């Protein structure tokens, strides 16, 4: 993978132009699916409650918020960036929506997601125009936004929300929650954008070789900024899902979500330096994190050990994928 | 990546430095303006674990109200949830000329060094709301402030007491659910793994359960006091245990997430929730019958008592203390509250 010329990859988001079944990327994705499959089988056999419709629906509902954040993170990371501010943006948007809720649903939701998008615009502007390192910019924004959420909510959770808010959390379409539907819509949307739009191809090119992209006539600054806006806006949307799920908005919600989202993206095979990655991989990564979380409780693993086991499985899964990748690509 | 990291660290360091300078210059302005106040007015420094916890926002309100009454000026510091910040804050109070210091430590030992150094400057220190893991003064009499042995006294309530009260409330819930003395299964959802409040509350609760063999804790988990995480953790616990009698919550805020999970799984009629906190929201859920009971904690009383006690120490008055585990203690009353006792306990946060 690494020795492909960036220029050659400009027009092909998936690396090799015609992925055969045995291509390294296919194998890599399959390795992850295999691990996820094995986990699912083990849990189904060893606990009576894992493979019940209620538990699976819970699990998907739990994955929804991180999943939506991770889809946005995938966009930024494919473009070669990084966004640590998303966890704080989840809280900001939730708090803004809750505070603006009395003004009506449409106004409140628009305000929350707009606030989030502005954060993305600032992130993207500083990174692409002022050329500050994304790690530094988004780390700083993380603290700023967390502080602002506390300021506008006076440090308290906002609850006693109007009745339209309840619909987001409680009302389901059949047995499927609103959160799950949102996750599916966002995943399909970002997938189509990355794979089938001109802008999607631009992002892969940008992540592979920024200079070459610029020389090829791409407005790299604008493309990059837009990626951060998408990431932040999706984090804002995730804040709406979260607030709906618990019918309140907490200014300290979403702490550590940035790392969980990055974990899902990396497990899903997106390259850390950018230029390669898929939404399907990210979705699998998010599902894997959710299955592990859920499964460890069902198995009765002692709480202190859960983190140890979780980390080990993540490293093993990514390690296996990397091994497969090397084996297939050599 | 290494260059990125070092840049990040440098920028962070600069930011902290700038923030620190800002604070220092701001507080020195304050101290110069208060210098002209009457000789009667004391200056007291208070550091709290973090103002991101709503509890300490109300604690501050209570303390400020009491300070106004007593003509005291308070210097505030925010521990920002970081064990290493509060020691330096105590030192800063000394530089700013605080006559007394109240520490609400976010770590049981990290501030001990600074608290002992205040002795050398003759500045008395008391702890409030959370105790330090050290020897407290043997002398709490009139001379305590003259040659202080820090910390002098602890005010407020103790986490073991809070845990014990919650344990008793669980026993009461069990008695209502399955009948007194009958086997009762409990799932214990706690705050933060490794935090002192969680550990000490756990100890207090375990002590009560030891006297009630009918109570069986079948599982436990941590939700980090975060309602969103509590929702997930509770969903998983409900899946793992198709039937149990009582679910505990580490605080009223996280409890709202737990309640959501219980209602979603349609289990609200098959189990009772015992919470902790006594917030507006928590007590209103008790009133609605969605939660069996909660522990009423009064942050405003807590903050006011700390300031009052500090002033008593400075004025050389005798303190009425009881001793708990060797710690001299000025207590603020707390209570387990169910629907019947609601009217006696209005929320303070």
XYZ file of C-alpha atoms in Angstrom, chain A residues 2-246:
245
model
C 2.636 2.459 1.087
C 4.581 2.319 -2.146
C 1.699 3.311 -4.430
C 2.343 6.697 -5.988
C 0.036 9.312 -4.629
C -0.573 10.775 -8.042
C -1.715 7.400 -9.316
C -4.219 7.152 -6.487
C -5.707 10.566 -7.045
C -8.759 9.284 -8.820
C -9.237 6.014 -6.915
C -10.379 6.243 -3.326
C -9.919 2.547 -2.695
C -6.236 2.290 -3.521
C -5.884 -0.362 -6.221
C -8.318 0.400 -9.007
C -9.953 -3.011 -9.164
C -10.026 -4.618 -5.706
C -9.983 -8.384 -6.104
C -11.169 -10.609 -3.290
C -7.602 -11.303 -2.306
C -6.502 -7.685 -2.262
C -4.956 -6.638 1.032
C -7.752 -4.201 1.820
C -10.431 -6.805 1.328
C -8.539 -9.214 3.536
C -8.091 -6.545 6.136
C -11.770 -5.797 6.226
C -12.499 -9.488 6.395
C -10.083 -9.982 9.279
C -12.080 -7.452 11.275
C -15.375 -9.029 10.302
C -13.976 -12.412 11.326
C -12.959 -11.101 14.766
C -16.360 -9.466 15.194
C -18.025 -12.718 14.110
C -15.982 -14.800 16.547
C -16.808 -12.421 19.404
C -20.501 -12.602 18.532
C -20.511 -16.405 18.407
C -18.616 -16.738 21.698
C -20.973 -14.323 23.447
C -24.083 -15.951 21.980
C -22.968 -19.371 23.207
C -21.712 -18.312 26.614
C -24.457 -15.944 27.735
C -28.190 -16.505 27.425
C -28.987 -12.848 26.919
C -26.508 -11.648 24.276
C -28.293 -12.862 21.169
C -31.724 -11.578 22.112
C -33.412 -8.938 19.996
C -33.691 -6.603 22.978
C -29.972 -6.802 23.727
C -28.945 -6.368 20.097
C -31.201 -3.320 19.785
C -29.735 -1.900 23.014
C -26.271 -2.515 21.694
C -26.968 -0.735 18.406
C -28.575 2.135 20.282
C -25.472 2.414 22.480
C -23.184 2.425 19.458
C -25.206 5.116 17.649
C -23.689 8.217 19.281
C -20.054 7.128 18.998
C -20.814 5.741 15.525
C -22.075 9.084 14.216
C -19.055 10.882 15.733
C -16.750 8.250 14.229
C -18.207 8.742 10.712
C -17.255 12.421 10.903
C -13.850 11.510 12.308
C -13.315 9.161 9.355
C -13.847 12.038 6.931
C -11.263 14.188 8.729
C -8.759 11.372 9.131
C -8.962 10.297 5.483
C -8.067 13.889 4.631
C -4.982 13.491 6.810
C -6.351 15.397 9.799
C -7.371 14.746 13.357
C -10.199 16.115 15.527
C -9.953 15.966 19.319
C -12.709 18.520 19.882
C -15.656 16.274 18.939
C -16.419 15.054 22.484
C -16.748 18.616 23.737
C -18.793 19.548 20.655
C -21.256 16.747 21.507
C -21.838 18.434 24.889
C -21.977 21.964 23.411
C -24.600 21.054 20.859
C -26.672 19.108 23.413
C -26.635 22.040 25.826
C -27.439 24.608 23.116
C -30.330 22.497 21.847
C -31.688 21.992 25.369
C -31.452 25.671 26.265
C -33.026 26.741 22.960
C -35.650 23.984 23.196
C -38.510 26.256 24.355
C -38.162 28.163 21.047
C -39.302 25.039 19.204
C -37.730 21.924 17.777
C -36.517 23.142 14.415
C -34.974 26.334 15.799
C -33.276 24.541 18.685
C -31.806 21.719 16.598
C -30.633 24.171 13.936
C -28.983 26.308 16.627
C -27.172 23.328 18.158
C -25.853 21.958 14.897
C -24.946 25.442 13.663
C -22.950 26.050 16.861
C -21.144 22.778 16.240
C -20.458 23.658 12.599
C -18.947 27.000 13.642
C -16.481 25.099 15.839
C -15.559 23.037 12.786
C -15.120 26.178 10.724
C -12.734 27.639 13.308
C -10.844 24.334 13.534
C -10.560 24.076 9.762
C -9.635 27.727 9.312
C -6.841 27.622 11.874
C -5.517 24.368 10.481
C -5.650 25.159 6.766
C -5.164 28.940 6.704
C -3.045 29.632 9.806
C -1.308 26.252 9.392
C -1.441 25.344 13.064
C -1.065 21.632 13.759
C -4.481 19.864 13.938
C -3.500 18.120 17.175
C -2.853 21.459 18.866
C -5.852 23.292 17.382
C -8.410 20.635 18.222
C -6.899 19.950 21.655
C -7.199 23.645 22.447
C -10.730 23.776 21.028
C -11.660 20.770 23.158
C -10.897 22.753 26.334
C -12.444 25.972 25.021
C -15.676 24.298 23.964
C -15.964 22.307 27.193
C -15.540 25.575 29.087
C -18.159 27.343 26.953
C -20.648 24.511 27.526
C -20.173 24.950 31.274
C -20.535 28.724 30.966
C -23.807 28.689 29.020
C -25.335 25.969 31.212
C -23.949 27.436 34.450
C -22.407 24.048 35.139
C -25.741 22.297 35.556
C -27.465 19.668 33.456
C -30.406 21.029 31.523
C -33.518 18.935 32.027
C -37.289 19.513 32.140
C -37.202 19.576 28.366
C -40.303 20.236 26.282
C -42.333 17.245 25.173
C -41.031 17.191 21.583
C -37.687 16.215 23.068
C -39.144 13.021 24.492
C -39.941 11.793 21.002
C -36.226 11.638 20.193
C -35.428 9.378 23.122
C -38.502 7.293 23.657
C -40.408 7.005 20.419
C -39.121 4.255 18.219
C -39.950 3.248 14.678
C -41.195 -0.232 15.462
C -38.520 -1.701 17.718
C -35.758 0.393 16.175
C -34.732 3.521 18.055
C -34.324 6.931 16.534
C -30.627 6.761 17.393
C -30.085 3.615 15.319
C -31.889 5.119 12.326
C -29.762 8.265 12.575
C -26.591 6.208 12.667
C -27.601 4.264 9.550
C -28.535 7.442 7.672
C -25.257 9.155 8.608
C -23.184 6.076 7.733
C -24.837 5.689 4.317
C -24.572 9.423 3.655
C -20.872 9.696 4.481
C -20.133 6.443 2.642
C -21.779 7.720 -0.553
C -20.046 11.068 -0.192
C -16.611 9.493 0.209
C -17.003 6.860 -2.479
C -19.150 8.510 -5.108
C -18.649 12.246 -4.977
C -15.968 14.435 -6.391
C -15.401 15.889 -2.919
C -14.871 12.383 -1.527
C -12.122 11.693 -4.061
C -10.585 15.060 -3.207
C -10.352 14.023 0.449
C -8.500 10.783 -0.356
C -6.130 12.707 -2.603
C -5.571 15.330 0.068
C -4.728 12.669 2.644
C -2.337 10.836 0.324
C -0.336 13.846 -0.750
C -1.415 17.359 -0.005
C 1.163 19.003 -2.206
C 0.337 16.850 -5.219
C -3.341 17.617 -4.716
C -2.611 21.302 -4.628
C -0.504 21.037 -7.758
C -3.370 19.134 -9.395
C -5.505 22.206 -8.904
C -7.475 21.220 -5.825
C -8.413 23.983 -3.390
C -6.872 22.070 -0.488
C -7.629 24.691 2.166
C -11.322 24.743 1.388
C -11.563 20.951 1.125
C -9.830 20.511 4.470
C -11.930 23.133 6.233
C -15.100 21.519 4.940
C -13.935 18.159 6.363
C -13.654 19.713 9.847
C -17.062 21.343 9.444
C -18.568 17.953 8.540
C -16.884 16.298 11.525
C -18.077 18.983 13.942
C -21.608 19.108 12.510
C -21.925 15.322 12.864
C -20.643 15.585 16.453
C -23.359 18.189 16.970
C -25.912 15.800 15.530
C -24.590 13.104 17.898
C -25.212 15.556 20.757
C -28.855 15.701 19.696
C -29.092 11.883 19.733
C -27.421 11.735 23.155
C -29.689 14.377 24.671
C -32.688 12.520 23.250
C -31.535 9.221 24.719
C -31.276 10.535 28.266
